[in-house]
Amino acid sequence: MSTGPDHGAVGVSDGKPRSAVSLAGHVQVFRHVKVENLVAGLSGGVVSTLVLHPLDLVKIRFAVSDGLELRPKYNGILHCMKSVWHQEGVKGLYQGVTPNVWGAGASWGLYFFFYNAIKAYVKEGRRTELSATEHLVSAAEAGILTLTITNPIWVTKTRLVLQYSSDPTHKQYKGMLDALFKIYRMEGVSGLYKNALEYITMAALSKIFAVATTYPYQVVRARLQDQHNRYNGVVDVIRRTWRNEGATGFYKGIIPNLIRVTPACCITFVVYENVSRFLLGSS
């Protein structure tokens, strides 16, 4: 029977020296990877996104409403949805849904994929259950890995959602791939990772704090990714938002976000549990 890695110690296993920082030790985590977790998480993310994307569109449009003349003016959630509906129909409400589906599917899939693998790796060879702190650290590590991989998709989603013209011939981006190529060509790799470090850090913290506490990072992220305005970084966004809009500027779009996030989590986890139960039960 094999034993788990000896964290923080140098020892001997099968006559060979080993260390917690050895490459072989880290590679062992892949033995705990289950494709079923990836598929189940992906399914949950896709279903919840397809159902609730219009609220995500509303949230982002409110989040970047900084007073620029080119931006449409909305009086509330329903007015925003009605305006987009009247101007562009259902297609308008689902503008940016392709990267959103890819991003949500990949994010939830990879998150559960990494989370379960990391937990299994940490628990290997132990008889005791993981502590709350170990669960939290595993979730944070899974979140960081996931967000590092998927951030370019979220940038394209934001750009597509913030195309206000109802005439397809006047839109800057034709779709997800067109946006990816144009952003890369015009802004380089850094354009695909706007706010990536801050986003990853705040996303990890959001595992600990309530949505209302961390919501301002979503406003900062959306404004950094917005193609209609230019900022010199996170500090510049915070400074200008505070100066021009006060504290309320950091909570624009929070109501549609709160309306969206609860059912989104419920749908995602219900689908995840059912799909994973089906796949793991039949394997």
Short mmCIF file of N, CA, C and O in Angstrom, two decimals, residues 48-148:
data_model
loop_
_atom_site.label_atom_id
_atom_site.label_comp_id
_atom_site.label_asym_id
_atom_site.label_seq_id
_atom_site.Cartn_x
_atom_site.Cartn_y
_atom_site.Cartn_z
N SER A 48 -26.53 26.96 -16.44
CA SER A 48 -26.84 28.18 -15.68
C SER A 48 -26.57 29.43 -16.51
O SER A 48 -27.30 30.42 -16.41
N THR A 49 -25.54 29.41 -17.34
CA THR A 49 -25.21 30.56 -18.18
C THR A 49 -26.28 30.80 -19.24
O THR A 49 -26.69 31.94 -19.47
N LEU A 50 -26.71 29.74 -19.89
CA LEU A 50 -27.74 29.88 -20.92
C LEU A 50 -29.04 30.45 -20.35
O LEU A 50 -29.73 31.24 -21.00
N VAL A 51 -29.36 30.05 -19.13
CA VAL A 51 -30.60 30.53 -18.50
C VAL A 51 -30.49 31.98 -18.06
O VAL A 51 -31.42 32.77 -18.22
N LEU A 52 -29.33 32.37 -17.53
CA LEU A 52 -29.21 33.66 -16.84
C LEU A 52 -28.32 34.69 -17.52
O LEU A 52 -28.04 35.73 -16.94
N HIS A 53 -27.90 34.44 -18.76
CA HIS A 53 -27.00 35.38 -19.43
C HIS A 53 -27.56 36.81 -19.52
O HIS A 53 -26.79 37.77 -19.33
N PRO A 54 -28.86 37.02 -19.82
CA PRO A 54 -29.36 38.40 -19.91
C PRO A 54 -29.09 39.22 -18.66
O PRO A 54 -28.80 40.42 -18.74
N LEU A 55 -29.18 38.61 -17.48
CA LEU A 55 -28.89 39.33 -16.25
C LEU A 55 -27.41 39.67 -16.14
O LEU A 55 -27.03 40.70 -15.59
N ASP A 56 -26.56 38.81 -16.68
CA ASP A 56 -25.12 39.09 -16.70
C ASP A 56 -24.84 40.29 -17.60
O ASP A 56 -24.02 41.16 -17.28
N LEU A 57 -25.52 40.35 -18.74
CA LEU A 57 -25.37 41.49 -19.65
C LEU A 57 -25.78 42.79 -18.97
O LEU A 57 -25.08 43.80 -19.05
N VAL A 58 -26.92 42.75 -18.27
CA VAL A 58 -27.40 43.94 -17.55
C VAL A 58 -26.39 44.35 -16.49
O VAL A 58 -26.07 45.54 -16.34
N LYS A 59 -25.87 43.38 -15.75
CA LYS A 59 -24.91 43.68 -14.68
C LYS A 59 -23.69 44.40 -15.22
O LYS A 59 -23.24 45.42 -14.66
N ILE A 60 -23.13 43.91 -16.32
CA ILE A 60 -21.93 44.51 -16.88
C ILE A 60 -22.21 45.91 -17.42
O ILE A 60 -21.40 46.83 -17.24
N ARG A 61 -23.36 46.09 -18.08
CA ARG A 61 -23.67 47.42 -18.61
C ARG A 61 -23.84 48.45 -17.51
O ARG A 61 -23.47 49.61 -17.66
N PHE A 62 -24.42 48.03 -16.39
CA PHE A 62 -24.54 48.95 -15.26
C PHE A 62 -23.17 49.18 -14.61
O PHE A 62 -22.86 50.28 -14.16
N ALA A 63 -22.35 48.14 -14.55
CA ALA A 63 -21.05 48.24 -13.89
C ALA A 63 -20.14 49.27 -14.54
O ALA A 63 -19.33 49.91 -13.87
N VAL A 64 -20.27 49.46 -15.86
CA VAL A 64 -19.38 50.39 -16.57
C VAL A 64 -20.05 51.74 -16.85
O VAL A 64 -19.48 52.57 -17.55
N SER A 65 -21.25 51.94 -16.31
CA SER A 65 -21.97 53.19 -16.61
C SER A 65 -21.32 54.36 -15.87
O SER A 65 -21.73 54.73 -14.78
N ASP A 66 -20.29 54.93 -16.50
CA ASP A 66 -19.50 55.99 -15.88
C ASP A 66 -19.80 57.37 -16.43
O ASP A 66 -19.06 58.32 -16.18
N GLY A 67 -20.88 57.51 -17.21
CA GLY A 67 -21.28 58.83 -17.70
C GLY A 67 -20.84 59.16 -19.12
O GLY A 67 -21.17 60.24 -19.62
N LEU A 68 -20.11 58.26 -19.79
CA LEU A 68 -19.71 58.52 -21.17
C LEU A 68 -20.95 58.67 -22.05
O LEU A 68 -21.92 57.94 -21.90
N GLU A 69 -20.91 59.63 -22.98
CA GLU A 69 -22.07 59.92 -23.83
C GLU A 69 -22.48 58.74 -24.70
O GLU A 69 -23.65 58.57 -25.03
N LEU A 70 -21.50 57.93 -25.12
CA LEU A 70 -21.82 56.83 -26.04
C LEU A 70 -22.61 55.72 -25.37
O LEU A 70 -23.21 54.88 -26.05
N ARG A 71 -22.65 55.70 -24.04
CA ARG A 71 -23.33 54.60 -23.36
C ARG A 71 -24.84 54.85 -23.30
O ARG A 71 -25.29 55.95 -23.00
N PRO A 72 -25.64 53.80 -23.55
CA PRO A 72 -27.10 53.93 -23.40
C PRO A 72 -27.44 54.22 -21.94
O PRO A 72 -26.73 53.80 -21.03
N LYS A 73 -28.51 54.95 -21.73
CA LYS A 73 -28.94 55.29 -20.37
C LYS A 73 -30.13 54.39 -19.98
O LYS A 73 -31.10 54.28 -20.72
N TYR A 74 -30.02 53.77 -18.82
CA TYR A 74 -31.08 52.87 -18.34
C TYR A 74 -31.58 53.34 -16.98
O TYR A 74 -30.83 53.81 -16.14
N ASN A 75 -32.89 53.14 -16.74
CA ASN A 75 -33.51 53.53 -15.47
C ASN A 75 -33.61 52.38 -14.48
O ASN A 75 -34.02 52.58 -13.35
N GLY A 76 -33.26 51.19 -14.92
CA GLY A 76 -33.33 50.04 -14.04
C GLY A 76 -33.14 48.75 -14.83
O GLY A 76 -32.92 48.78 -16.04
N ILE A 77 -33.25 47.63 -14.13
CA ILE A 77 -33.02 46.33 -14.76
C ILE A 77 -34.01 46.07 -15.88
O ILE A 77 -33.62 45.72 -17.01
N LEU A 78 -35.31 46.24 -15.59
CA LEU A 78 -36.33 45.96 -16.60
C LEU A 78 -36.23 46.90 -17.78
O LEU A 78 -36.40 46.49 -18.93
N HIS A 79 -35.94 48.19 -17.51
CA HIS A 79 -35.79 49.15 -18.59
C HIS A 79 -34.62 48.78 -19.49
O HIS A 79 -34.70 48.90 -20.72
N CYS A 80 -33.52 48.33 -18.89
CA CYS A 80 -32.35 47.91 -19.66
C CYS A 80 -32.70 46.73 -20.55
O CYS A 80 -32.40 46.72 -21.75
N MET A 81 -33.36 45.73 -19.98
CA MET A 81 -33.70 44.53 -20.75
C MET A 81 -34.70 44.85 -21.86
O MET A 81 -34.59 44.36 -22.99
N LYS A 82 -35.68 45.72 -21.56
CA LYS A 82 -36.66 46.12 -22.58
C LYS A 82 -35.99 46.90 -23.70
O LYS A 82 -36.31 46.70 -24.88
N SER A 83 -35.07 47.78 -23.35
CA SER A 83 -34.37 48.59 -24.35
C SER A 83 -33.56 47.71 -25.29
O SER A 83 -33.60 47.88 -26.52
N VAL A 84 -32.82 46.77 -24.72
CA VAL A 84 -32.02 45.86 -25.55
C VAL A 84 -32.93 44.99 -26.40
O VAL A 84 -32.66 44.76 -27.58
N TRP A 85 -34.04 44.53 -25.83
CA TRP A 85 -35.01 43.70 -26.55
C TRP A 85 -35.60 44.44 -27.74
O TRP A 85 -35.66 43.92 -28.85
N HIS A 86 -36.02 45.70 -27.50
CA HIS A 86 -36.63 46.49 -28.57
C HIS A 86 -35.63 46.83 -29.67
O HIS A 86 -35.98 46.93 -30.85
N GLN A 87 -34.38 47.02 -29.29
CA GLN A 87 -33.36 47.41 -30.26
C GLN A 87 -32.83 46.23 -31.06
O GLN A 87 -32.62 46.34 -32.28
N GLU A 88 -32.60 45.10 -30.37
CA GLU A 88 -31.93 43.97 -31.03
C GLU A 88 -32.63 42.62 -30.86
O GLU A 88 -32.15 41.62 -31.37
N GLY A 89 -33.74 42.60 -30.11
CA GLY A 89 -34.45 41.35 -29.89
C GLY A 89 -33.71 40.41 -28.95
O GLY A 89 -32.83 40.82 -28.18
N VAL A 90 -34.07 39.12 -29.02
CA VAL A 90 -33.45 38.12 -28.16
C VAL A 90 -31.94 38.06 -28.38
O VAL A 90 -31.16 37.87 -27.45
N LYS A 91 -31.53 38.24 -29.63
CA LYS A 91 -30.10 38.21 -29.96
C LYS A 91 -29.33 39.24 -29.16
O LYS A 91 -28.19 39.01 -28.74
N GLY A 92 -29.95 40.41 -28.94
CA GLY A 92 -29.29 41.45 -28.17
C GLY A 92 -29.10 41.07 -26.72
O GLY A 92 -28.07 41.36 -26.11
N LEU A 93 -30.12 40.42 -26.13
CA LEU A 93 -30.03 39.99 -24.74
C LEU A 93 -28.99 38.90 -24.55
O LEU A 93 -28.49 38.69 -23.44
N TYR A 94 -28.69 38.19 -25.64
CA TYR A 94 -27.70 37.12 -25.57
C TYR A 94 -26.40 37.49 -26.29
O TYR A 94 -25.63 36.63 -26.67
N GLN A 95 -26.16 38.79 -26.41
CA GLN A 95 -24.91 39.28 -26.97
C GLN A 95 -23.76 38.90 -26.02
O GLN A 95 -23.82 39.17 -24.82
N GLY A 96 -22.75 38.24 -26.55
CA GLY A 96 -21.63 37.82 -25.70
C GLY A 96 -21.86 36.47 -25.03
O GLY A 96 -21.06 36.06 -24.18
N VAL A 97 -22.95 35.77 -25.40
CA VAL A 97 -23.26 34.50 -24.73
C VAL A 97 -22.24 33.41 -25.08
O VAL A 97 -21.98 32.52 -24.26
N THR A 98 -21.67 33.47 -26.29
CA THR A 98 -20.73 32.41 -26.69
C THR A 98 -19.51 32.34 -25.76
O THR A 98 -19.23 31.27 -25.19
N PRO A 99 -18.77 33.45 -25.56
CA PRO A 99 -17.66 33.36 -24.60
C PRO A 99 -18.14 33.13 -23.17
O PRO A 99 -17.42 32.54 -22.36
N ASN A 100 -19.36 33.57 -22.86
CA ASN A 100 -19.90 33.35 -21.52
C ASN A 100 -20.13 31.86 -21.27
O ASN A 100 -19.82 31.33 -20.20
N VAL A 101 -20.68 31.17 -22.29
CA VAL A 101 -20.90 29.73 -22.17
C VAL A 101 -19.56 29.00 -22.09
O VAL A 101 -19.36 28.13 -21.24
N TRP A 102 -18.64 29.36 -22.99
CA TRP A 102 -17.31 28.74 -22.96
C TRP A 102 -16.61 29.03 -21.63
O TRP A 102 -16.01 28.14 -21.03
N GLY A 103 -16.69 30.29 -21.21
CA GLY A 103 -16.01 30.67 -19.97
C GLY A 103 -16.62 30.00 -18.74
O GLY A 103 -15.89 29.48 -17.89
N ALA A 104 -17.95 30.02 -18.64
CA ALA A 104 -18.62 29.41 -17.49
C ALA A 104 -18.43 27.90 -17.48
O ALA A 104 -18.16 27.30 -16.44
N GLY A 105 -18.59 27.30 -18.66
CA GLY A 105 -18.40 25.86 -18.75
C GLY A 105 -17.00 25.45 -18.37
O GLY A 105 -16.78 24.54 -17.56
N ALA A 106 -16.02 26.15 -18.96
CA ALA A 106 -14.62 25.84 -18.67
C ALA A 106 -14.28 26.15 -17.22
O ALA A 106 -13.57 25.39 -16.55
N SER A 107 -14.81 27.26 -16.70
CA SER A 107 -14.49 27.67 -15.33
C SER A 107 -15.02 26.67 -14.31
O SER A 107 -14.29 26.21 -13.43
N TRP A 108 -16.32 26.34 -14.43
CA TRP A 108 -16.89 25.38 -13.47
C TRP A 108 -16.29 24.00 -13.66
O TRP A 108 -16.02 23.29 -12.69
N GLY A 109 -16.11 23.61 -14.92
CA GLY A 109 -15.52 22.29 -15.19
C GLY A 109 -14.12 22.18 -14.62
O GLY A 109 -13.80 21.23 -13.89
N LEU A 110 -13.27 23.16 -14.94
CA LEU A 110 -11.89 23.14 -14.45
C LEU A 110 -11.83 23.31 -12.93
O LEU A 110 -10.97 22.72 -12.26
N TYR A 111 -12.74 24.14 -12.39
CA TYR A 111 -12.75 24.36 -10.95
C TYR A 111 -13.00 23.05 -10.20
O TYR A 111 -12.24 22.67 -9.30
N PHE A 112 -14.07 22.35 -10.55
CA PHE A 112 -14.36 21.08 -9.89
C PHE A 112 -13.27 20.04 -10.19
O PHE A 112 -12.93 19.21 -9.34
N PHE A 113 -12.76 20.10 -11.40
CA PHE A 113 -11.68 19.21 -11.83
C PHE A 113 -10.46 19.37 -10.92
O PHE A 113 -9.95 18.41 -10.33
N PHE A 114 -9.99 20.62 -10.78
CA PHE A 114 -8.82 20.90 -9.95
C PHE A 114 -9.13 20.73 -8.46
O PHE A 114 -8.31 20.19 -7.70
N TYR A 115 -10.31 21.19 -8.03
CA TYR A 115 -10.67 21.17 -6.61
C TYR A 115 -10.69 19.74 -6.07
O TYR A 115 -10.11 19.45 -5.03
N ASN A 116 -11.36 18.85 -6.80
CA ASN A 116 -11.43 17.45 -6.36
C ASN A 116 -10.07 16.77 -6.42
O ASN A 116 -9.73 15.95 -5.56
N ALA A 117 -9.27 17.09 -7.45
CA ALA A 117 -7.94 16.50 -7.57
C ALA A 117 -7.03 16.97 -6.43
O ALA A 117 -6.30 16.16 -5.84
N ILE A 118 -7.08 18.26 -6.12
CA ILE A 118 -6.24 18.80 -5.05
C ILE A 118 -6.64 18.21 -3.69
O ILE A 118 -5.79 17.83 -2.89
N LYS A 119 -7.95 18.15 -3.44
CA LYS A 119 -8.43 17.57 -2.18
C LYS A 119 -7.98 16.12 -2.03
O LYS A 119 -7.54 15.70 -0.96
N ALA A 120 -8.12 15.33 -3.11
CA ALA A 120 -7.73 13.93 -3.06
C ALA A 120 -6.23 13.78 -2.84
O ALA A 120 -5.78 12.90 -2.11
N TYR A 121 -5.45 14.68 -3.46
CA TYR A 121 -4.00 14.64 -3.31
C TYR A 121 -3.59 14.95 -1.86
O TYR A 121 -2.75 14.28 -1.28
N VAL A 122 -4.23 15.97 -1.29
CA VAL A 122 -3.92 16.36 0.09
C VAL A 122 -4.32 15.26 1.07
O VAL A 122 -3.62 14.99 2.06
N LYS A 123 -5.43 14.60 0.79
CA LYS A 123 -5.96 13.59 1.72
C LYS A 123 -5.30 12.23 1.57
O LYS A 123 -5.45 11.35 2.43
N GLU A 124 -4.54 12.00 0.50
CA GLU A 124 -3.96 10.69 0.22
C GLU A 124 -3.14 10.18 1.40
O GLU A 124 -2.27 10.87 1.91
N GLY A 125 -3.44 8.95 1.82
CA GLY A 125 -2.69 8.32 2.89
C GLY A 125 -3.12 8.75 4.28
O GLY A 125 -2.55 8.31 5.28
N ARG A 126 -4.15 9.60 4.39
CA ARG A 126 -4.62 10.07 5.69
C ARG A 126 -5.94 9.41 6.06
O ARG A 126 -6.75 9.10 5.19
N ARG A 127 -6.16 9.22 7.34
CA ARG A 127 -7.42 8.65 7.81
C ARG A 127 -8.40 9.73 8.24
O ARG A 127 -9.60 9.48 8.33
N THR A 128 -7.89 10.90 8.52
CA THR A 128 -8.75 12.00 8.98
C THR A 128 -9.27 12.80 7.80
O THR A 128 -8.65 12.84 6.74
N GLU A 129 -10.43 13.44 8.00
CA GLU A 129 -11.00 14.29 6.97
C GLU A 129 -10.24 15.61 6.88
O GLU A 129 -9.54 16.00 7.83
N LEU A 130 -10.37 16.28 5.76
CA LEU A 130 -9.71 17.57 5.60
C LEU A 130 -10.35 18.60 6.53
O LEU A 130 -11.56 18.59 6.76
N SER A 131 -9.52 19.51 7.01
CA SER A 131 -10.04 20.58 7.86
C SER A 131 -10.69 21.65 7.00
O SER A 131 -10.53 21.67 5.77
N ALA A 132 -11.41 22.57 7.64
CA ALA A 132 -12.06 23.66 6.92
C ALA A 132 -11.02 24.51 6.19
O ALA A 132 -11.25 24.95 5.06
N THR A 133 -9.87 24.73 6.85
CA THR A 133 -8.81 25.52 6.22
C THR A 133 -8.27 24.83 4.97
O THR A 133 -8.02 25.48 3.95
N GLU A 134 -8.11 23.51 5.05
CA GLU A 134 -7.60 22.77 3.89
C GLU A 134 -8.60 22.79 2.73
O GLU A 134 -8.21 22.88 1.57
N HIS A 135 -9.89 22.73 3.05
CA HIS A 135 -10.92 22.87 2.01
C HIS A 135 -10.84 24.25 1.36
O HIS A 135 -10.94 24.39 0.14
N LEU A 136 -10.64 25.27 2.21
CA LEU A 136 -10.57 26.64 1.73
C LEU A 136 -9.36 26.85 0.83
O LEU A 136 -9.46 27.45 -0.25
N VAL A 137 -8.22 26.34 1.26
CA VAL A 137 -6.99 26.47 0.47
C VAL A 137 -7.13 25.72 -0.84
O VAL A 137 -6.71 26.22 -1.90
N SER A 138 -7.71 24.54 -0.81
CA SER A 138 -7.93 23.76 -2.04
C SER A 138 -8.81 24.53 -3.01
O SER A 138 -8.55 24.56 -4.22
N ALA A 139 -9.87 25.15 -2.48
CA ALA A 139 -10.78 25.93 -3.33
C ALA A 139 -10.07 27.13 -3.93
O ALA A 139 -10.25 27.45 -5.11
N ALA A 140 -9.24 27.80 -3.11
CA ALA A 140 -8.51 28.97 -3.60
C ALA A 140 -7.51 28.57 -4.69
O ALA A 140 -7.39 29.26 -5.71
N GLU A 141 -6.80 27.48 -4.47
CA GLU A 141 -5.83 27.01 -5.48
C GLU A 141 -6.54 26.64 -6.78
O GLU A 141 -6.07 26.96 -7.87
N ALA A 142 -7.68 25.95 -6.65
CA ALA A 142 -8.46 25.58 -7.84
C ALA A 142 -8.96 26.82 -8.57
O ALA A 142 -8.94 26.89 -9.80
N GLY A 143 -9.38 27.82 -7.79
CA GLY A 143 -9.87 29.06 -8.39
C GLY A 143 -8.78 29.81 -9.13
O GLY A 143 -9.00 30.33 -10.23
N ILE A 144 -7.59 29.87 -8.55
CA ILE A 144 -6.46 30.57 -9.18
C ILE A 144 -6.07 29.89 -10.49
O ILE A 144 -5.87 30.55 -11.52
N LEU A 145 -5.97 28.57 -10.47
CA LEU A 145 -5.62 27.83 -11.69
C LEU A 145 -6.67 28.05 -12.77
O LEU A 145 -6.35 28.29 -13.94
N THR A 146 -7.93 27.98 -12.37
CA THR A 146 -9.03 28.13 -13.34
C THR A 146 -9.05 29.51 -13.95
O THR A 146 -9.16 29.67 -15.17
N LEU A 147 -8.92 30.54 -13.12
CA LEU A 147 -8.99 31.91 -13.62
C LEU A 147 -7.80 32.27 -14.49
O LEU A 147 -7.93 33.06 -15.43
N THR A 148 -6.65 31.70 -14.18
CA THR A 148 -5.47 31.94 -15.02
C THR A 148 -5.70 31.43 -16.43
O THR A 148 -5.32 32.06 -17.42
#
